[in-house]
Amino acid sequence: MGSDNSESKGHKKEEFDKFKNMQLPRNVVVGNEALEKIGGICNDLKLSRNSLIVCDPTTRKIAGNRVQEILEDMDYSTKIKEISEANQDTVDDVVEGSDDEFDFFLGVGGGRSIDVAKYSSHLLDIPFLSVPTASSHDGIASGRASIERNGDKISVPAQTPLAVVADTGIIANSPPRLTAAGCGDIISNSTAVLDWKLAKRLRAEPYSSYAANLSELTADLLIKNADSIKPGLQESAWLVVKALVSSSVAMSIAGTSRPASGSEHKFSHALDRLVDKPALHGEQCGVGTIIMMYLHGGDWKKIKNTLQAVGAPTTARGLELSEEEVINALVHAPEIRPERYTILGSRKMNREAAREAARETGVI
C-alpha cells in the first residue's frame, strides 16, 4: 500500500540527467512602425546606456539614423559603425574598436549588419538587438552568424538577439528580391529536416523532433501561403518575418542549425566558394532545395512552384550562373562541412548524376 509501482516490481529508478541550454529572444516586436518602439524596448530590457549601432551606408539611411535619434532622445549614448562586408576583418575592427565602451550592440540592416553585430557581441559577451530592414534570411533571430574567413563563408556561434524589432513598413518597402530570397531560405527547411532525419537513421545523430516539426511547419506555412506574398504588402512582410523568426527558434531549440541547413545549404556555400558572382544566399538555397528534394524522392515540383509564386529563381539562368557552375557546385557540395551528413553523402557527387538531377528538375 502506498509504495511506488515501479519499485514494487523490482525496477530501479533511473536518474534523468539530460541537460540542454536554449537561448531564445526575450522580445519579438513585429508590425507597422515597430522601429519607433526601440527606446521603450531597451528600457524594458533594462539595458545600460551605451550602445553601438552596426549598419551599412544604405541601412543607416533607412533605419540606423532613426534608431540613433530615438535612443538619444531617451538618454542613451550611441555611436554608429558603418560596415561594408561581413568578414573576420570587419568583426575584429568592431571588437577592437569597442574597448569596453559599449554595453550592447544593435544590428540594423540585412544579413551583413546583423551577422557582424551578433558575432561581435558574442565575442565581447554583451547583449545584441536585431533590427532587420529586410526579410532576406533566417539569421535575424538565430544564434549563429555567417562570416567570411579566408575567402570562405562559415557558420559560427553568435549571440542570440535579446530582442528582434521588425518594422513591417520598412521591410515591405525593401527590394522584392530580398523577400523572395528569405522565402527561399525558409522553404529550404523542407530538405534540411529530411537530411537531419537521414543522419539520425544512418549515423545515429542527435535529433530533436520538436525542433524538426517546428521547422517543417514553418516551411509548410509559407508554401501554403505563397500566392499571398506580394511586394509592398505589410501582410506579406509579417508572414515572412514570422516564418524567419520561427525558423531561428527551431535552431535555438535544437542547439544546431540542422533544422534549417542541410544539403541545399552545402550547395549554396559551394557556389559561394566556386563562382565569381554568387546570387543571394536564399536564392541559391531555394534552387538547391529543388534538386535535393528530387534526390530525396520528394515533391520537388511543389518546391519549384512555390519559389516561382514568390518571385524567386528556380534555374541556373535565374541565378545568373552557367550550367557548369551549378554542376560543379553539386559535385563539390559534399566537401562543405563534411561532418554534416546529408543526402549528398560524404564524397564528391558523380558528375553525370549531378547533371541528370539538374536537368530532370529543369534547373539547367
PDB file of C-alpha atoms in Angstrom, residues 30-310:
ATOM      1  CA  VAL A  30       6.771  42.872 -35.381  1.00  0.00           C
ATOM      2  CA  GLY A  31       4.478  45.404 -37.007  1.00  0.00           C
ATOM      3  CA  ASN A  32       3.993  48.798 -38.594  1.00  0.00           C
ATOM      4  CA  GLU A  33       6.239  51.469 -37.026  1.00  0.00           C
ATOM      5  CA  ALA A  34       7.783  48.896 -34.689  1.00  0.00           C
ATOM      6  CA  LEU A  35      11.041  50.822 -35.026  1.00  0.00           C
ATOM      7  CA  GLU A  36       9.556  53.677 -33.011  1.00  0.00           C
ATOM      8  CA  LYS A  37       9.321  51.359 -30.003  1.00  0.00           C
ATOM      9  CA  ILE A  38      13.045  50.607 -29.870  1.00  0.00           C
ATOM     10  CA  GLY A  39      13.710  53.008 -26.973  1.00  0.00           C
ATOM     11  CA  GLY A  40      10.948  51.562 -24.820  1.00  0.00           C
ATOM     12  CA  ILE A  41      12.133  48.049 -25.591  1.00  0.00           C
ATOM     13  CA  CYS A  42      15.664  48.908 -24.434  1.00  0.00           C
ATOM     14  CA  ASN A  43      14.208  50.382 -21.235  1.00  0.00           C
ATOM     15  CA  ASP A  44      12.043  47.314 -20.626  1.00  0.00           C
ATOM     16  CA  LEU A  45      15.111  45.098 -21.034  1.00  0.00           C
ATOM     17  CA  LYS A  46      16.925  47.315 -18.503  1.00  0.00           C
ATOM     18  CA  LEU A  47      19.905  47.755 -20.792  1.00  0.00           C
ATOM     19  CA  SER A  48      22.754  50.048 -19.790  1.00  0.00           C
ATOM     20  CA  ARG A  49      23.099  53.349 -21.597  1.00  0.00           C
ATOM     21  CA  ASN A  50      25.972  52.929 -24.086  1.00  0.00           C
ATOM     22  CA  SER A  51      25.228  51.299 -27.442  1.00  0.00           C
ATOM     23  CA  LEU A  52      26.791  50.721 -30.838  1.00  0.00           C
ATOM     24  CA  ILE A  53      24.624  50.581 -33.968  1.00  0.00           C
ATOM     25  CA  VAL A  54      26.114  48.393 -36.698  1.00  0.00           C
ATOM     26  CA  CYS A  55      24.774  49.106 -40.185  1.00  0.00           C
ATOM     27  CA  ASP A  56      25.862  49.669 -43.764  1.00  0.00           C
ATOM     28  CA  PRO A  57      25.575  53.017 -45.597  1.00  0.00           C
ATOM     29  CA  THR A  58      22.192  52.122 -47.095  1.00  0.00           C
ATOM     30  CA  THR A  59      20.556  50.746 -43.955  1.00  0.00           C
ATOM     31  CA  ARG A  60      21.915  53.670 -41.973  1.00  0.00           C
ATOM     32  CA  LYS A  61      19.698  55.944 -44.074  1.00  0.00           C
ATOM     33  CA  ILE A  62      16.742  53.539 -43.919  1.00  0.00           C
ATOM     34  CA  ALA A  63      16.715  52.946 -40.160  1.00  0.00           C
ATOM     35  CA  GLY A  64      20.094  53.374 -38.456  1.00  0.00           C
ATOM     36  CA  ASN A  65      19.941  57.147 -38.080  1.00  0.00           C
ATOM     37  CA  ARG A  66      16.368  56.944 -36.780  1.00  0.00           C
ATOM     38  CA  VAL A  67      17.340  54.318 -34.193  1.00  0.00           C
ATOM     39  CA  GLN A  68      20.123  56.626 -33.019  1.00  0.00           C
ATOM     40  CA  GLU A  69      17.719  59.577 -32.734  1.00  0.00           C
ATOM     41  CA  ILE A  70      15.195  57.572 -30.715  1.00  0.00           C
ATOM     42  CA  LEU A  71      17.797  56.195 -28.320  1.00  0.00           C
ATOM     43  CA  GLU A  72      19.497  59.545 -27.776  1.00  0.00           C
ATOM     44  CA  ASP A  73      16.118  61.176 -27.079  1.00  0.00           C
ATOM     45  CA  MET A  74      15.789  58.611 -24.275  1.00  0.00           C
ATOM     46  CA  ASP A  75      19.232  59.435 -22.844  1.00  0.00           C
ATOM     47  CA  TYR A  76      21.157  56.559 -24.401  1.00  0.00           C
ATOM     48  CA  SER A  77      24.662  57.256 -25.650  1.00  0.00           C
ATOM     49  CA  THR A  78      25.024  55.838 -29.168  1.00  0.00           C
ATOM     50  CA  LYS A  79      27.581  55.564 -31.924  1.00  0.00           C
ATOM     51  CA  ILE A  80      27.161  54.221 -35.444  1.00  0.00           C
ATOM     52  CA  LYS A  81      29.632  51.857 -37.080  1.00  0.00           C
ATOM     53  CA  GLU A  82      29.235  51.548 -40.851  1.00  0.00           C
ATOM     54  CA  ILE A  83      30.404  48.294 -42.412  1.00  0.00           C
ATOM     55  CA  SER A  84      30.621  47.004 -45.961  1.00  0.00           C
ATOM     56  CA  GLU A  85      31.417  43.306 -45.505  1.00  0.00           C
ATOM     57  CA  ALA A  86      30.586  40.525 -43.038  1.00  0.00           C
ATOM     58  CA  ASN A  87      34.090  39.135 -42.724  1.00  0.00           C
ATOM     59  CA  GLN A  88      36.522  38.435 -39.908  1.00  0.00           C
ATOM     60  CA  ASP A  89      38.450  41.668 -40.503  1.00  0.00           C
ATOM     61  CA  THR A  90      35.259  43.678 -40.023  1.00  0.00           C
ATOM     62  CA  VAL A  91      34.406  41.784 -36.851  1.00  0.00           C
ATOM     63  CA  ASP A  92      37.921  42.298 -35.493  1.00  0.00           C
ATOM     64  CA  ASP A  93      37.652  46.012 -36.240  1.00  0.00           C
ATOM     65  CA  VAL A  94      34.334  46.281 -34.385  1.00  0.00           C
ATOM     66  CA  VAL A  95      35.577  44.292 -31.394  1.00  0.00           C
ATOM     67  CA  GLU A  96      38.940  46.032 -31.093  1.00  0.00           C
ATOM     68  CA  GLY A  97      37.324  49.437 -31.503  1.00  0.00           C
ATOM     69  CA  SER A  98      34.897  48.859 -28.647  1.00  0.00           C
ATOM     70  CA  ASP A  99      37.403  48.948 -25.757  1.00  0.00           C
ATOM     71  CA  ASP A 100      34.699  48.228 -23.160  1.00  0.00           C
ATOM     72  CA  GLU A 101      32.926  51.383 -24.348  1.00  0.00           C
ATOM     73  CA  PHE A 102      29.599  49.768 -25.232  1.00  0.00           C
ATOM     74  CA  ASP A 103      27.043  47.880 -23.153  1.00  0.00           C
ATOM     75  CA  PHE A 104      25.049  46.461 -26.065  1.00  0.00           C
ATOM     76  CA  PHE A 105      25.001  46.301 -29.853  1.00  0.00           C
ATOM     77  CA  LEU A 106      22.220  46.766 -32.363  1.00  0.00           C
ATOM     78  CA  GLY A 107      22.439  45.212 -35.825  1.00  0.00           C
ATOM     79  CA  VAL A 108      20.367  47.390 -38.152  1.00  0.00           C
ATOM     80  CA  GLY A 109      20.014  46.118 -41.696  1.00  0.00           C
ATOM     81  CA  GLY A 110      20.249  42.889 -43.619  1.00  0.00           C
ATOM     82  CA  GLY A 111      22.478  39.863 -43.291  1.00  0.00           C
ATOM     83  CA  ARG A 112      25.821  41.637 -43.113  1.00  0.00           C
ATOM     84  CA  SER A 113      24.986  44.126 -40.378  1.00  0.00           C
ATOM     85  CA  ILE A 114      23.141  41.632 -38.227  1.00  0.00           C
ATOM     86  CA  ASP A 115      25.804  38.913 -38.603  1.00  0.00           C
ATOM     87  CA  VAL A 116      28.648  41.279 -37.700  1.00  0.00           C
ATOM     88  CA  ALA A 117      26.760  42.710 -34.721  1.00  0.00           C
ATOM     89  CA  LYS A 118      25.685  39.347 -33.345  1.00  0.00           C
ATOM     90  CA  TYR A 119      29.115  37.749 -33.710  1.00  0.00           C
ATOM     91  CA  SER A 120      30.966  40.766 -32.311  1.00  0.00           C
ATOM     92  CA  SER A 121      28.611  40.912 -29.328  1.00  0.00           C
ATOM     93  CA  HIS A 122      29.191  37.188 -28.793  1.00  0.00           C
ATOM     94  CA  LEU A 123      32.961  37.724 -28.655  1.00  0.00           C
ATOM     95  CA  LEU A 124      32.502  40.626 -26.233  1.00  0.00           C
ATOM     96  CA  ASP A 125      29.801  38.823 -24.215  1.00  0.00           C
ATOM     97  CA  ILE A 126      27.359  41.718 -24.348  1.00  0.00           C
ATOM     98  CA  PRO A 127      23.666  41.818 -25.402  1.00  0.00           C
ATOM     99  CA  PHE A 128      22.595  42.255 -29.009  1.00  0.00           C
ATOM    100  CA  LEU A 129      19.353  43.510 -30.580  1.00  0.00           C
ATOM    101  CA  SER A 130      18.345  42.579 -34.116  1.00  0.00           C
ATOM    102  CA  VAL A 131      16.659  45.277 -36.211  1.00  0.00           C
ATOM    103  CA  PRO A 132      16.124  43.833 -39.709  1.00  0.00           C
ATOM    104  CA  THR A 133      15.316  46.144 -42.603  1.00  0.00           C
ATOM    105  CA  ALA A 134      14.614  43.245 -44.977  1.00  0.00           C
ATOM    106  CA  SER A 135      13.341  39.677 -44.663  1.00  0.00           C
ATOM    107  CA  SER A 136      16.127  38.061 -46.686  1.00  0.00           C
ATOM    108  CA  HIS A 137      17.380  35.300 -44.362  1.00  0.00           C
ATOM    109  CA  ASP A 138      16.586  33.381 -41.175  1.00  0.00           C
ATOM    110  CA  GLY A 139      19.538  34.790 -39.230  1.00  0.00           C
ATOM    111  CA  ILE A 140      17.500  37.714 -37.908  1.00  0.00           C
ATOM    112  CA  ALA A 141      16.718  35.812 -34.704  1.00  0.00           C
ATOM    113  CA  SER A 142      19.205  32.943 -34.625  1.00  0.00           C
ATOM    114  CA  GLY A 143      22.269  32.297 -32.507  1.00  0.00           C
ATOM    115  CA  ARG A 144      24.579  31.751 -35.480  1.00  0.00           C
ATOM    116  CA  ALA A 145      26.297  34.114 -37.898  1.00  0.00           C
ATOM    117  CA  SER A 146      27.690  33.740 -41.412  1.00  0.00           C
ATOM    118  CA  ILE A 147      31.183  35.239 -41.515  1.00  0.00           C
ATOM    119  CA  GLU A 148      33.729  35.176 -44.321  1.00  0.00           C
ATOM    120  CA  ARG A 149      37.193  33.894 -43.450  1.00  0.00           C
ATOM    121  CA  ASN A 150      39.969  33.384 -45.977  1.00  0.00           C
ATOM    122  CA  GLY A 151      37.503  33.634 -48.840  1.00  0.00           C
ATOM    123  CA  ASP A 152      35.029  31.091 -47.401  1.00  0.00           C
ATOM    124  CA  LYS A 153      31.744  31.802 -45.657  1.00  0.00           C
ATOM    125  CA  ILE A 154      31.471  29.832 -42.433  1.00  0.00           C
ATOM    126  CA  SER A 155      28.749  29.496 -39.814  1.00  0.00           C
ATOM    127  CA  VAL A 156      29.900  30.464 -36.316  1.00  0.00           C
ATOM    128  CA  PRO A 157      28.214  30.536 -32.895  1.00  0.00           C
ATOM    129  CA  ALA A 158      26.904  34.013 -32.128  1.00  0.00           C
ATOM    130  CA  GLN A 159      24.799  35.935 -29.650  1.00  0.00           C
ATOM    131  CA  THR A 160      21.100  35.165 -29.824  1.00  0.00           C
ATOM    132  CA  PRO A 161      19.318  38.536 -30.008  1.00  0.00           C
ATOM    133  CA  LEU A 162      17.853  39.748 -26.766  1.00  0.00           C
ATOM    134  CA  ALA A 163      15.108  41.302 -28.886  1.00  0.00           C
ATOM    135  CA  VAL A 164      14.002  41.385 -32.511  1.00  0.00           C
ATOM    136  CA  VAL A 165      12.383  44.596 -33.737  1.00  0.00           C
ATOM    137  CA  ALA A 166      10.973  44.147 -37.242  1.00  0.00           C
ATOM    138  CA  ASP A 167       9.173  47.127 -38.744  1.00  0.00           C
ATOM    139  CA  THR A 168       6.896  45.692 -41.431  1.00  0.00           C
ATOM    140  CA  GLY A 169       6.502  49.119 -43.036  1.00  0.00           C
ATOM    141  CA  ILE A 170      10.244  49.240 -43.699  1.00  0.00           C
ATOM    142  CA  ILE A 171      10.525  45.569 -44.643  1.00  0.00           C
ATOM    143  CA  ALA A 172       7.578  45.724 -47.066  1.00  0.00           C
ATOM    144  CA  ASN A 173       9.371  48.507 -48.939  1.00  0.00           C
ATOM    145  CA  SER A 174      12.638  46.595 -49.243  1.00  0.00           C
ATOM    146  CA  PRO A 175      13.592  45.232 -52.688  1.00  0.00           C
ATOM    147  CA  PRO A 176      11.228  42.336 -53.602  1.00  0.00           C
ATOM    148  CA  ARG A 177      14.264  40.214 -54.430  1.00  0.00           C
ATOM    149  CA  LEU A 178      15.262  40.223 -50.757  1.00  0.00           C
ATOM    150  CA  THR A 179      11.860  38.980 -49.597  1.00  0.00           C
ATOM    151  CA  ALA A 180      11.918  36.259 -52.265  1.00  0.00           C
ATOM    152  CA  ALA A 181      15.357  35.216 -51.016  1.00  0.00           C
ATOM    153  CA  GLY A 182      14.013  34.996 -47.468  1.00  0.00           C
ATOM    154  CA  CYS A 183      11.251  32.734 -48.730  1.00  0.00           C
ATOM    155  CA  GLY A 184      13.875  30.520 -50.370  1.00  0.00           C
ATOM    156  CA  ASP A 185      15.735  30.262 -47.069  1.00  0.00           C
ATOM    157  CA  ILE A 186      12.554  29.199 -45.263  1.00  0.00           C
ATOM    158  CA  ILE A 187      11.496  26.706 -47.942  1.00  0.00           C
ATOM    159  CA  SER A 188      14.912  25.057 -47.652  1.00  0.00           C
ATOM    160  CA  ASN A 189      13.859  23.790 -44.219  1.00  0.00           C
ATOM    161  CA  SER A 190      11.951  21.099 -46.121  1.00  0.00           C
ATOM    162  CA  THR A 191      15.096  19.305 -47.265  1.00  0.00           C
ATOM    163  CA  ALA A 192      17.192  20.302 -44.251  1.00  0.00           C
ATOM    164  CA  VAL A 193      14.880  18.289 -41.984  1.00  0.00           C
ATOM    165  CA  LEU A 194      14.894  15.333 -44.405  1.00  0.00           C
ATOM    166  CA  ASP A 195      18.696  15.360 -44.280  1.00  0.00           C
ATOM    167  CA  TRP A 196      18.602  15.524 -40.479  1.00  0.00           C
ATOM    168  CA  LYS A 197      16.261  12.529 -40.312  1.00  0.00           C
ATOM    169  CA  LEU A 198      18.569  10.648 -42.673  1.00  0.00           C
ATOM    170  CA  ALA A 199      21.581  11.387 -40.483  1.00  0.00           C
ATOM    171  CA  LYS A 200      19.614  10.185 -37.457  1.00  0.00           C
ATOM    172  CA  ARG A 201      18.820   6.872 -39.152  1.00  0.00           C
ATOM    173  CA  LEU A 202      22.220   6.215 -40.709  1.00  0.00           C
ATOM    174  CA  ARG A 203      24.589   7.928 -38.278  1.00  0.00           C
ATOM    175  CA  ALA A 204      22.583   7.970 -35.032  1.00  0.00           C
ATOM    176  CA  GLU A 205      22.937  11.737 -34.959  1.00  0.00           C
ATOM    177  CA  PRO A 206      21.168  13.568 -32.111  1.00  0.00           C
ATOM    178  CA  TYR A 207      17.745  14.679 -33.262  1.00  0.00           C
ATOM    179  CA  SER A 208      15.011  16.895 -31.847  1.00  0.00           C
ATOM    180  CA  SER A 209      11.553  16.039 -33.119  1.00  0.00           C
ATOM    181  CA  TYR A 210      10.170  19.253 -31.621  1.00  0.00           C
ATOM    182  CA  ALA A 211      12.689  21.435 -33.479  1.00  0.00           C
ATOM    183  CA  ALA A 212      12.227  19.429 -36.678  1.00  0.00           C
ATOM    184  CA  ASN A 213       8.435  19.695 -36.507  1.00  0.00           C
ATOM    185  CA  LEU A 214       8.596  23.456 -35.933  1.00  0.00           C
ATOM    186  CA  SER A 215      10.964  23.841 -38.883  1.00  0.00           C
ATOM    187  CA  GLU A 216       8.766  21.766 -41.199  1.00  0.00           C
ATOM    188  CA  LEU A 217       5.638  23.596 -40.031  1.00  0.00           C
ATOM    189  CA  THR A 218       7.305  26.914 -40.833  1.00  0.00           C
ATOM    190  CA  ALA A 219       8.179  25.817 -44.368  1.00  0.00           C
ATOM    191  CA  ASP A 220       4.712  24.334 -44.913  1.00  0.00           C
ATOM    192  CA  LEU A 221       3.042  27.544 -43.739  1.00  0.00           C
ATOM    193  CA  LEU A 222       4.956  29.578 -46.281  1.00  0.00           C
ATOM    194  CA  ILE A 223       4.349  27.064 -49.074  1.00  0.00           C
ATOM    195  CA  LYS A 224       0.598  27.154 -48.423  1.00  0.00           C
ATOM    196  CA  ASN A 225       0.531  30.953 -48.419  1.00  0.00           C
ATOM    197  CA  ALA A 226       2.986  31.588 -51.255  1.00  0.00           C
ATOM    198  CA  ASP A 227       0.358  33.094 -53.552  1.00  0.00           C
ATOM    199  CA  SER A 228      -0.408  35.805 -50.988  1.00  0.00           C
ATOM    200  CA  ILE A 229       3.191  37.014 -50.702  1.00  0.00           C
ATOM    201  CA  LYS A 230       3.372  40.162 -52.815  1.00  0.00           C
ATOM    202  CA  PRO A 231       5.841  43.081 -52.985  1.00  0.00           C
ATOM    203  CA  GLY A 232       4.922  46.134 -50.936  1.00  0.00           C
ATOM    204  CA  LEU A 233       2.347  44.430 -48.717  1.00  0.00           C
ATOM    205  CA  GLN A 234       2.859  44.634 -44.964  1.00  0.00           C
ATOM    206  CA  GLU A 235       0.808  41.456 -44.553  1.00  0.00           C
ATOM    207  CA  SER A 236       3.386  39.666 -46.703  1.00  0.00           C
ATOM    208  CA  ALA A 237       6.243  41.130 -44.693  1.00  0.00           C
ATOM    209  CA  TRP A 238       4.538  39.989 -41.481  1.00  0.00           C
ATOM    210  CA  LEU A 239       4.139  36.431 -42.767  1.00  0.00           C
ATOM    211  CA  VAL A 240       7.725  36.111 -43.950  1.00  0.00           C
ATOM    212  CA  VAL A 241       9.222  37.673 -40.803  1.00  0.00           C
ATOM    213  CA  LYS A 242       7.131  35.381 -38.613  1.00  0.00           C
ATOM    214  CA  ALA A 243       8.411  32.381 -40.564  1.00  0.00           C
ATOM    215  CA  LEU A 244      12.027  33.558 -40.328  1.00  0.00           C
ATOM    216  CA  VAL A 245      11.748  34.005 -36.559  1.00  0.00           C
ATOM    217  CA  SER A 246      10.148  30.553 -36.187  1.00  0.00           C
ATOM    218  CA  SER A 247      12.974  29.023 -38.199  1.00  0.00           C
ATOM    219  CA  SER A 248      15.507  30.734 -35.952  1.00  0.00           C
ATOM    220  CA  VAL A 249      13.722  29.472 -32.854  1.00  0.00           C
ATOM    221  CA  ALA A 250      13.834  25.915 -34.222  1.00  0.00           C
ATOM    222  CA  MET A 251      17.616  26.200 -34.470  1.00  0.00           C
ATOM    223  CA  SER A 252      17.832  27.564 -30.929  1.00  0.00           C
ATOM    224  CA  ILE A 253      15.738  24.692 -29.591  1.00  0.00           C
ATOM    225  CA  ALA A 254      17.893  22.153 -31.427  1.00  0.00           C
ATOM    226  CA  GLY A 255      21.149  23.807 -30.405  1.00  0.00           C
ATOM    227  CA  THR A 256      22.296  23.402 -34.010  1.00  0.00           C
ATOM    228  CA  SER A 257      21.459  24.814 -37.444  1.00  0.00           C
ATOM    229  CA  ARG A 258      20.332  21.327 -38.530  1.00  0.00           C
ATOM    230  CA  PRO A 259      16.597  22.211 -38.705  1.00  0.00           C
ATOM    231  CA  ALA A 260      17.300  24.857 -41.345  1.00  0.00           C
ATOM    232  CA  SER A 261      20.559  23.870 -43.020  1.00  0.00           C
ATOM    233  CA  GLY A 262      21.272  20.710 -44.966  1.00  0.00           C
ATOM    234  CA  SER A 263      22.370  19.647 -48.430  1.00  0.00           C
ATOM    235  CA  GLU A 264      20.744  22.694 -50.032  1.00  0.00           C
ATOM    236  CA  HIS A 265      22.923  24.968 -47.889  1.00  0.00           C
ATOM    237  CA  LYS A 266      26.007  22.954 -48.818  1.00  0.00           C
ATOM    238  CA  PHE A 267      25.119  23.616 -52.456  1.00  0.00           C
ATOM    239  CA  SER A 268      24.781  27.349 -51.735  1.00  0.00           C
ATOM    240  CA  HIS A 269      28.094  27.501 -49.853  1.00  0.00           C
ATOM    241  CA  ALA A 270      29.799  25.601 -52.671  1.00  0.00           C
ATOM    242  CA  LEU A 271      28.554  28.249 -55.108  1.00  0.00           C
ATOM    243  CA  ASP A 272      29.896  30.972 -52.804  1.00  0.00           C
ATOM    244  CA  ARG A 273      33.282  29.267 -52.899  1.00  0.00           C
ATOM    245  CA  LEU A 274      33.422  28.425 -56.603  1.00  0.00           C
ATOM    246  CA  VAL A 275      31.812  31.258 -58.586  1.00  0.00           C
ATOM    247  CA  ASP A 276      32.892  34.858 -59.038  1.00  0.00           C
ATOM    248  CA  LYS A 277      29.473  36.424 -58.528  1.00  0.00           C
ATOM    249  CA  PRO A 278      27.178  34.252 -56.402  1.00  0.00           C
ATOM    250  CA  ALA A 279      23.487  35.044 -56.096  1.00  0.00           C
ATOM    251  CA  LEU A 280      21.791  35.811 -52.776  1.00  0.00           C
ATOM    252  CA  HIS A 281      22.055  33.104 -50.135  1.00  0.00           C
ATOM    253  CA  GLY A 282      18.311  32.399 -50.007  1.00  0.00           C
ATOM    254  CA  GLU A 283      18.068  32.317 -53.800  1.00  0.00           C
ATOM    255  CA  GLN A 284      20.792  29.683 -54.014  1.00  0.00           C
ATOM    256  CA  CYS A 285      19.287  27.664 -51.173  1.00  0.00           C
ATOM    257  CA  GLY A 286      15.920  27.703 -52.917  1.00  0.00           C
ATOM    258  CA  VAL A 287      17.336  26.278 -56.149  1.00  0.00           C
ATOM    259  CA  GLY A 288      19.329  23.784 -54.105  1.00  0.00           C
ATOM    260  CA  THR A 289      16.118  22.692 -52.364  1.00  0.00           C
ATOM    261  CA  ILE A 290      14.541  21.797 -55.712  1.00  0.00           C
ATOM    262  CA  ILE A 291      17.445  19.479 -56.562  1.00  0.00           C
ATOM    263  CA  MET A 292      17.792  17.996 -53.080  1.00  0.00           C
ATOM    264  CA  MET A 293      14.071  17.257 -52.845  1.00  0.00           C
ATOM    265  CA  TYR A 294      14.420  15.405 -56.169  1.00  0.00           C
ATOM    266  CA  LEU A 295      17.295  13.369 -54.707  1.00  0.00           C
ATOM    267  CA  HIS A 296      15.186  12.588 -51.641  1.00  0.00           C
ATOM    268  CA  GLY A 297      12.373  11.390 -53.906  1.00  0.00           C
ATOM    269  CA  GLY A 298      10.029  14.105 -52.654  1.00  0.00           C
ATOM    270  CA  ASP A 299       7.690  16.556 -54.354  1.00  0.00           C
ATOM    271  CA  TRP A 300      10.296  18.849 -55.918  1.00  0.00           C
ATOM    272  CA  LYS A 301       7.703  20.315 -58.278  1.00  0.00           C
ATOM    273  CA  LYS A 302       5.821  21.808 -55.321  1.00  0.00           C
ATOM    274  CA  ILE A 303       9.037  23.450 -54.163  1.00  0.00           C
ATOM    275  CA  LYS A 304       9.664  24.838 -57.639  1.00  0.00           C
ATOM    276  CA  ASN A 305       6.106  26.131 -57.987  1.00  0.00           C
ATOM    277  CA  THR A 306       6.322  27.842 -54.602  1.00  0.00           C
ATOM    278  CA  LEU A 307       9.561  29.597 -55.470  1.00  0.00           C
ATOM    279  CA  GLN A 308       8.074  30.784 -58.736  1.00  0.00           C
ATOM    280  CA  ALA A 309       4.992  32.085 -56.899  1.00  0.00           C
ATOM    281  CA  VAL A 310       7.100  34.290 -54.606  1.00  0.00           C
TER     282      VAL A 310
END
